Short mmCIF file of C-alpha atoms and ligand atoms in Angstrom, two decimals:
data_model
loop_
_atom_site.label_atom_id
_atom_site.label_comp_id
_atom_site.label_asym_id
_atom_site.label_seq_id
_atom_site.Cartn_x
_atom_site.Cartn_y
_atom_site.Cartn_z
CA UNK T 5 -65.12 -139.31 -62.87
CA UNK T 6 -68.26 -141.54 -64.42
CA UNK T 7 -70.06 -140.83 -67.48
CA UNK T 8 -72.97 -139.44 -65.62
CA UNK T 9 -70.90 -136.34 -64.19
CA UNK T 10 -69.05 -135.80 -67.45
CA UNK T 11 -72.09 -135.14 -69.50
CA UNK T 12 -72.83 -133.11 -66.62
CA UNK T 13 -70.05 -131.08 -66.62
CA UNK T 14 -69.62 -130.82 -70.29
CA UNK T 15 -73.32 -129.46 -70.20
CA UNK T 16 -72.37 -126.90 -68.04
CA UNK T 17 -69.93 -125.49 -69.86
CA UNK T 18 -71.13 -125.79 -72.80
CA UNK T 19 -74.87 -124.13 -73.87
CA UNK T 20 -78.13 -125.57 -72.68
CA UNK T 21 -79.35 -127.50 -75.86
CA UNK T 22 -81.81 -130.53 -76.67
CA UNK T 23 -81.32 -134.02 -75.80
CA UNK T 24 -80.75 -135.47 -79.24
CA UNK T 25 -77.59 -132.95 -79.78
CA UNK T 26 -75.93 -133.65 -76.52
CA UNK T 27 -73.76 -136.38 -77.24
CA UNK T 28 -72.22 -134.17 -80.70
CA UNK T 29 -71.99 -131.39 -78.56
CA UNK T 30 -70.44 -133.19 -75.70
CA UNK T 31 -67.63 -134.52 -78.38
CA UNK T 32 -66.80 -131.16 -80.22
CA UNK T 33 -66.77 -129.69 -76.73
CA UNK T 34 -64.69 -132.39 -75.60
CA UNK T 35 -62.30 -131.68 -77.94
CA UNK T 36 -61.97 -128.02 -77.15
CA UNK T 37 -61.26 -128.48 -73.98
CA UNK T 38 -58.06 -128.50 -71.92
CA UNK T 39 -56.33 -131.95 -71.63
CA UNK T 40 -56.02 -131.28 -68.19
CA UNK T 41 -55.92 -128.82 -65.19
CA UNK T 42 -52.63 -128.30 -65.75
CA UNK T 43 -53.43 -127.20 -69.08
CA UNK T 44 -55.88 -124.92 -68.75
CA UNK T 45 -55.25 -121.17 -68.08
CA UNK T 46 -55.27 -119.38 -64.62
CA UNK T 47 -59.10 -118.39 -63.85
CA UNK T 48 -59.24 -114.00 -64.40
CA UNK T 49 -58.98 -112.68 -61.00
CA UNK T 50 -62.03 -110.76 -60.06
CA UNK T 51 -62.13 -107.21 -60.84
CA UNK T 52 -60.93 -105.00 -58.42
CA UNK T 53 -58.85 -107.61 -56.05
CA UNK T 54 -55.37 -106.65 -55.21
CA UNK T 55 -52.43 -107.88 -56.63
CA UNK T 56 -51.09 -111.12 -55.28
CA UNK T 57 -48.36 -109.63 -52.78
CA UNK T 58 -45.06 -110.92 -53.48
CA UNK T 59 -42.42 -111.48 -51.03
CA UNK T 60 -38.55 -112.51 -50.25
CA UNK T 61 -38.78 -113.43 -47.24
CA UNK T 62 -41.89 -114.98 -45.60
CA UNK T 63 -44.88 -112.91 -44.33
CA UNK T 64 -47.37 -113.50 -41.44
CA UNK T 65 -51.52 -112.83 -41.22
CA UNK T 66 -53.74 -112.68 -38.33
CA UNK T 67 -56.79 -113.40 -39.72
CA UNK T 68 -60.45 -112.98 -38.02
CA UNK T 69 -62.32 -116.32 -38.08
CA UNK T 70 -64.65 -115.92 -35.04
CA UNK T 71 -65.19 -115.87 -31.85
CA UNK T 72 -66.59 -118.18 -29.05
CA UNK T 73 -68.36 -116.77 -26.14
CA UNK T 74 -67.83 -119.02 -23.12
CA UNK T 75 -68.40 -118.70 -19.63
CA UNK T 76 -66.66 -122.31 -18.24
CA UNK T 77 -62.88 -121.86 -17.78
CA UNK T 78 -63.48 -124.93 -15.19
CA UNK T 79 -63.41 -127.04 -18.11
CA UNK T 80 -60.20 -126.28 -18.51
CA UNK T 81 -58.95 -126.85 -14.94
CA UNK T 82 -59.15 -122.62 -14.18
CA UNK T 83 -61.13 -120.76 -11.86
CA UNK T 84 -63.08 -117.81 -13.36
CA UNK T 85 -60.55 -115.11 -11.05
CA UNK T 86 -57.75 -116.61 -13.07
CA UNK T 87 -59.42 -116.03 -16.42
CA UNK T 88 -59.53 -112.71 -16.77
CA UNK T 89 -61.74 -112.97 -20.11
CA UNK T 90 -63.45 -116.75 -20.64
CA UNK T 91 -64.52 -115.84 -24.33
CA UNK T 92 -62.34 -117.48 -27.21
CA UNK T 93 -60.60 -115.65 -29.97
CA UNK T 94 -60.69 -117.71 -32.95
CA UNK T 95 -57.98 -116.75 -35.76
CA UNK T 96 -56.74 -117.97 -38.80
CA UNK T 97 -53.09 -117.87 -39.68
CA UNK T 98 -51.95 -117.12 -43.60
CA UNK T 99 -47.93 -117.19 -44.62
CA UNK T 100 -46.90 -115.90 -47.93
CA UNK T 101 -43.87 -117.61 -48.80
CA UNK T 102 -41.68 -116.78 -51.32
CA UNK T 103 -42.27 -120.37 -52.92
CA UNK T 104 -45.90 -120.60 -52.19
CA UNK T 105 -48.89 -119.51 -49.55
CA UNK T 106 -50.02 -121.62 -46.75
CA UNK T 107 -53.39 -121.18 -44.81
CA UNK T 108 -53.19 -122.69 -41.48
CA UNK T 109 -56.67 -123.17 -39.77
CA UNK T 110 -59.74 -122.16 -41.37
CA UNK T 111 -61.97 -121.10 -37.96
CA UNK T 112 -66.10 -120.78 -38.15
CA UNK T 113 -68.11 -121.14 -41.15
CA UNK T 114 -67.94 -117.85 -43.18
CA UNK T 115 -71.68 -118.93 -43.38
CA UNK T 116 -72.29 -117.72 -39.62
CA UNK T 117 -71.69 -113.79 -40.45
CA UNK T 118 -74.40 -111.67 -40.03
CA UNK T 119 -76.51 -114.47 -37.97
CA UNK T 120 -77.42 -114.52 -34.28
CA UNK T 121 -75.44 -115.46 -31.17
CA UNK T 122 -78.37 -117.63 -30.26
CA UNK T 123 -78.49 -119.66 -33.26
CA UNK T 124 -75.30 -120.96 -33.00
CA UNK T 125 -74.25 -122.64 -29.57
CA UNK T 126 -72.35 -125.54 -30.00
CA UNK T 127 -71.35 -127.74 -26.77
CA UNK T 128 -71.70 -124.60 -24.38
CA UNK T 129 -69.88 -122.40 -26.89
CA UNK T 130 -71.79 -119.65 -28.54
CA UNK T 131 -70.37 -118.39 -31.99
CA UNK T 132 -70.15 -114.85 -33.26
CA UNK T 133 -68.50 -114.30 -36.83
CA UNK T 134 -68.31 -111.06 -38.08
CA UNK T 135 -66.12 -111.31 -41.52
CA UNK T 136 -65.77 -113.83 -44.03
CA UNK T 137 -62.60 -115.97 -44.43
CA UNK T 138 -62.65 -115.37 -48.11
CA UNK T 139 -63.26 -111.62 -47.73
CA UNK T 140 -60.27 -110.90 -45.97
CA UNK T 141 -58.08 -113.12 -47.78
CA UNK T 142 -59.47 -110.69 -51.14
CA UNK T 143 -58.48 -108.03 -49.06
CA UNK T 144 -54.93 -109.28 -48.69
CA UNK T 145 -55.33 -109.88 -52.72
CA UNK T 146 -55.63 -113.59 -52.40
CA UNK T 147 -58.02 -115.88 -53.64
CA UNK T 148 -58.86 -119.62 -52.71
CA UNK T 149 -57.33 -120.82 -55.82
CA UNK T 150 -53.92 -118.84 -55.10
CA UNK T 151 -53.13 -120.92 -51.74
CA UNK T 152 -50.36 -123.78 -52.52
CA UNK T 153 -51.24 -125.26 -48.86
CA UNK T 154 -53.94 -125.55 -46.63
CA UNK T 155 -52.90 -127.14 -43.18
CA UNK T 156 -55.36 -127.36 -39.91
CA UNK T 157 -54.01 -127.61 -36.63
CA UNK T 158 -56.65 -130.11 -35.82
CA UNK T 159 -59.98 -130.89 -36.98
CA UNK T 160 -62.28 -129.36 -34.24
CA UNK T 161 -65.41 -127.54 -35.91
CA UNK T 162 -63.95 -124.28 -34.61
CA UNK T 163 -60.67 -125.06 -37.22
CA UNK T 164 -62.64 -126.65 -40.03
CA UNK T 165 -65.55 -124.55 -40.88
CA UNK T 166 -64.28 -123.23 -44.25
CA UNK T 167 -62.05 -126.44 -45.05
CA UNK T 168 -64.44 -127.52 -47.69
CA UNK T 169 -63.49 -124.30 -49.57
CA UNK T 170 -59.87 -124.79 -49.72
CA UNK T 171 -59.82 -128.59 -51.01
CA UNK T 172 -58.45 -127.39 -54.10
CA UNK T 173 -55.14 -126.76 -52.06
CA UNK T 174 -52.40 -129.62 -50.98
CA UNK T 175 -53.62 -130.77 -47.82
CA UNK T 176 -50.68 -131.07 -45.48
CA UNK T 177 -52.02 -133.77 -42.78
CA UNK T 178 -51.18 -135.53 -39.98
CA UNK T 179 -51.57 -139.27 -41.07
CA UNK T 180 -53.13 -139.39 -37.14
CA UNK T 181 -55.62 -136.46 -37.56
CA UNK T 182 -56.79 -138.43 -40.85
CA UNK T 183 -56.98 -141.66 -39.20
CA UNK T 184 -59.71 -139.63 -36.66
CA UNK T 185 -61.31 -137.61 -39.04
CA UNK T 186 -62.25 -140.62 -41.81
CA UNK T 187 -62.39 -143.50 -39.59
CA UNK T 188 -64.78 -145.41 -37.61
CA UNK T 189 -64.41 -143.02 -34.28
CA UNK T 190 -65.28 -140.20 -36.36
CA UNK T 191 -67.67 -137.61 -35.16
CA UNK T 192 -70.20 -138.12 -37.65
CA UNK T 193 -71.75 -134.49 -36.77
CA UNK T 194 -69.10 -132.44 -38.14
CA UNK T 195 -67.53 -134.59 -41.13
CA UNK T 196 -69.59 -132.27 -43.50
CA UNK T 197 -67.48 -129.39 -42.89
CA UNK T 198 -64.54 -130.98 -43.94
CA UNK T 199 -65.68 -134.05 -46.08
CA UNK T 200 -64.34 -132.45 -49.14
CA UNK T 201 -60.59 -133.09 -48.12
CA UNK T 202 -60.68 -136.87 -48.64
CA UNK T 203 -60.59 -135.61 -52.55
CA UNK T 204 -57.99 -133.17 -51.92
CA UNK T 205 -54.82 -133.46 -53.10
CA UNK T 206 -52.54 -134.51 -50.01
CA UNK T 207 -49.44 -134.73 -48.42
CA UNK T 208 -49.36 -136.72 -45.11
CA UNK T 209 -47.11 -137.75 -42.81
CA UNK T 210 -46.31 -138.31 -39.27
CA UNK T 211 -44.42 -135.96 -37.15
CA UNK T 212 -43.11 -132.22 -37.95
CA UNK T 213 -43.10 -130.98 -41.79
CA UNK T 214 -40.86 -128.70 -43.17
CA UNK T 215 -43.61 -126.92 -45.24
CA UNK T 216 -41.31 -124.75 -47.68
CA UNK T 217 -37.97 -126.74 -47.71
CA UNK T 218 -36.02 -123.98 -45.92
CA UNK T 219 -37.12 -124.31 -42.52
CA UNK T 220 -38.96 -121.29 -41.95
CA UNK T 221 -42.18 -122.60 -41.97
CA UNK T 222 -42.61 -125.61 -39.78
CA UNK T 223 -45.51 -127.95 -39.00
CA UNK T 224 -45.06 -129.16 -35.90
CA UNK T 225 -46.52 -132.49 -34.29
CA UNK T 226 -48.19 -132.05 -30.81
CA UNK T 227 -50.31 -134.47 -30.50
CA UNK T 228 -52.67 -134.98 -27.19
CA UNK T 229 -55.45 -132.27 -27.63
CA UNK T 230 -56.33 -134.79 -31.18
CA UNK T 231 -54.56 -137.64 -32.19
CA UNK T 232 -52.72 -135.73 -34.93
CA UNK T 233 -53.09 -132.29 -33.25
CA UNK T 234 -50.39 -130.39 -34.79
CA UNK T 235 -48.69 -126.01 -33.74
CA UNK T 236 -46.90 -123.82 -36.64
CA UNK T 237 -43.64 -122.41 -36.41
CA UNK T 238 -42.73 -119.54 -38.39
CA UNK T 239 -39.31 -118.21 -38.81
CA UNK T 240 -39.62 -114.25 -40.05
CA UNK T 241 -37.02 -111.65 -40.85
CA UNK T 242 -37.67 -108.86 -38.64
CA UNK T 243 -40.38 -110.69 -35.76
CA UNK T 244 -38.35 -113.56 -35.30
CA UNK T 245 -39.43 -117.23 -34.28
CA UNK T 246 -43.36 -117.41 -33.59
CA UNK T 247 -44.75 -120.65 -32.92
CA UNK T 248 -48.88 -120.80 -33.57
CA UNK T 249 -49.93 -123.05 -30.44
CA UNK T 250 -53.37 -124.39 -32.15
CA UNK T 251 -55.12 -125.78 -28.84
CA UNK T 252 -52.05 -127.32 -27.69
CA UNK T 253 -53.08 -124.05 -25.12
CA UNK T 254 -56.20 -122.43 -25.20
CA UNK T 255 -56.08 -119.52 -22.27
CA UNK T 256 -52.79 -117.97 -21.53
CA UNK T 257 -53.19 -119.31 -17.78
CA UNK T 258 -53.08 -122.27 -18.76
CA UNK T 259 -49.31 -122.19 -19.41
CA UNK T 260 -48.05 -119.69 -16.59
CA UNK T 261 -50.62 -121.78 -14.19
CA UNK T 262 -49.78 -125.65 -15.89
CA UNK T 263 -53.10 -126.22 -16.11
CA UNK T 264 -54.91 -128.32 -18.68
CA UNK T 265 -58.24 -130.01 -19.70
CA UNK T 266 -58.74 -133.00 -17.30
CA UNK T 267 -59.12 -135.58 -20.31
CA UNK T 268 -55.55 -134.41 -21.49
CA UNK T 269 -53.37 -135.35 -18.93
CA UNK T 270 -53.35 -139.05 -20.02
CA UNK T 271 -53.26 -138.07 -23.12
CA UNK T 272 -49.76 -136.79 -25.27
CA UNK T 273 -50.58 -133.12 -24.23
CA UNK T 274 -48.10 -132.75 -21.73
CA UNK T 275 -45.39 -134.11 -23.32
CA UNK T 276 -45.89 -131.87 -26.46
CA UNK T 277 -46.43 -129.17 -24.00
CA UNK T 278 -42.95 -129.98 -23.09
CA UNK T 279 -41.48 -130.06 -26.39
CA UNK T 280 -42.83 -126.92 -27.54
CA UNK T 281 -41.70 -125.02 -24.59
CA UNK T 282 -38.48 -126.54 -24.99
CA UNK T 283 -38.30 -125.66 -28.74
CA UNK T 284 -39.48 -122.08 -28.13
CA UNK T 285 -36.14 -121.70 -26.12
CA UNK T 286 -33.85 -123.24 -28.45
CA UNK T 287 -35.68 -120.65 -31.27
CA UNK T 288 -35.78 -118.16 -28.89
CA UNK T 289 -39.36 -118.11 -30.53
CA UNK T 290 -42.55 -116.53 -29.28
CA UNK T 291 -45.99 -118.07 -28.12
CA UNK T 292 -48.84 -117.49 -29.64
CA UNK T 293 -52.05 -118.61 -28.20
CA UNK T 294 -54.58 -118.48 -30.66
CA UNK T 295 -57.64 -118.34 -28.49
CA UNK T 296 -56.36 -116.09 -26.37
CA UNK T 297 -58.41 -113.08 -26.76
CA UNK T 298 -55.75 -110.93 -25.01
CA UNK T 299 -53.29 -112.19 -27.89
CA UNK T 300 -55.74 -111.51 -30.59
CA UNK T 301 -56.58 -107.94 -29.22
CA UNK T 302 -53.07 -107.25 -29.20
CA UNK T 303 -51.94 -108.80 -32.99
CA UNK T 304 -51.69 -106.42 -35.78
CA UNK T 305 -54.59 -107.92 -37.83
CA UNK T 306 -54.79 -108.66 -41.74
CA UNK T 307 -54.09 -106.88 -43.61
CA UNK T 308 -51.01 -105.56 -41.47
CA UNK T 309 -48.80 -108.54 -41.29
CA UNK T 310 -46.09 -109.77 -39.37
CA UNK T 311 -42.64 -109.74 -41.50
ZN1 ZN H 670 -60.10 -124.65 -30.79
#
């Protein structure tokens, strides 16, 4: 931190006063203060939120982050008879854990609700948002500052748009998805919605992630759709295996058709296609397909959860 910002932060804690006092005030306020984070007590949770749910086993949220209206299934190698429904779910995925929470994903900017369709077409793909990430975590009785990890499958702008608020977490990354998020090959256009991460605290690494130490809750890598592209499997008590496909599949056709995006085949899609179906056997696991608006339609939504 420079000097500049800590006068500046000290003067916003502290009273707005003259110029010729700040620097005394700045010390004596200085001194109050915690010696660090770690120090400092938990923020009051805001009146009215529900208690933080606690858990023995983990616990599974669908969450509502969006949805894309789309009309090209061609794109992705389908005709529109074999896509019954072209538009996109777009959900976010939230796992209390007895040692901690992860959010996985954080969909469309909670800034798009209430705006119009027409505002908001990105590459073909118009964007509807109805509730606020943040809202319905409150309504689960979870605030920002309560998640342990924040994890993205990838970082398309349709998984990133609330990653800026969740930089306060431990970022669990894909040394690859960094590489193409901060480097030179970066799409300059949509580094703003996630530019706050290169501050956050991090782990990274390169391949699956055992996020909890137990095994339940599993990064795993699949790369192809991004370089560091990576799916979520969940092991719960009474659902069983689930494994969170990101865009390793986006329609459901897609899989029962082995179809994919042209520009993936030479890419590592097919082999983590491979992986995950053979994993999903050996778990005797289920699929989900994120974008799939006939999976969404049919998940019990937060706040019911998956146990
Ligand atoms: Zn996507």
């Amino acid at each position: 931190m420079n000097s500049k910002s800590f006068v500046a932060k000290l003067t916003a804690r502290c009273a707005p006063v003259g110029r010729a006092l700040l620097l005394a005030l700045a010390l004596s306020c200085a001194a109050g203060a915690p010696a660090s984070a770690a120090d400092a007590p938990a923020p009051p949770r805001p009146p009215g939120l529900a208690p933080l749910p606690k858990v023995s086993s983990p616990r599974l949220y669908v969450i509502d982050c969006g949805t894309l209206v789309y009309n090209r299934p061609e794109d992705y190698t389908l005709t529109r008879e074999e896509v019954a429904d072209t538009n996109m779910s777009v959900p976010c995925f939230l796992v209390i854990h007895p040692r901690g929470i992860l959010l996985f994903d954080t969909g469309l900017s909670d800034r798009l609700v209430g705006r119009p369709l027409y505002e908001n077409v990105d590459g073909g793909y118009g964007q509807i948002k109805f509730n606020t990430l943040r809202g319905q975590l409150a309504d689960i009785g979870v605030t920002p500052g309560d998640i342990t990890y924040l994890a993205i499958s990838h970082s398309h702008w349709d998984h990133v748009g609330n990653a800026n608020d969740y930089a306060g977490s431990t970022w669990l990354a894909q040394k690859a998805e960094i590489d193409f998020m901060f480097g030179p090959n970066a799409d300059r256009a949509y580094v703003a919605l996630y530019a706050a991460l290169a501050h956050a605290r991090k782990e990274v690494f390169d391949g699956d992630h055992d996020v909890f130490g137990d095994g339940t809750v599993i990064l795993k890598f699949t790369p192809g759709h991004t370089a560091g592209h990576q799916s979520l499997y969940v092991k719960l008590a009474n659902t069983g295996g689930v494994v969170i496909s990101g865009d390793l599949y986006h329609y459901a056709a897609e899989r029962t058709l082995h179809r994919m995006p042209k520009e993936e085949e030479s890419t590592g899609t097919p082999r983590s296609r491979e992986m995950i179906e053979r994993f999903l056997k050996e778990k005797n696991a289920q699929l989900w397909i994120g974008h799939s608006t006939t999976f969404f339609r049919n998940a019990i939504k937060s706040p019911g959860w998956y146990d």
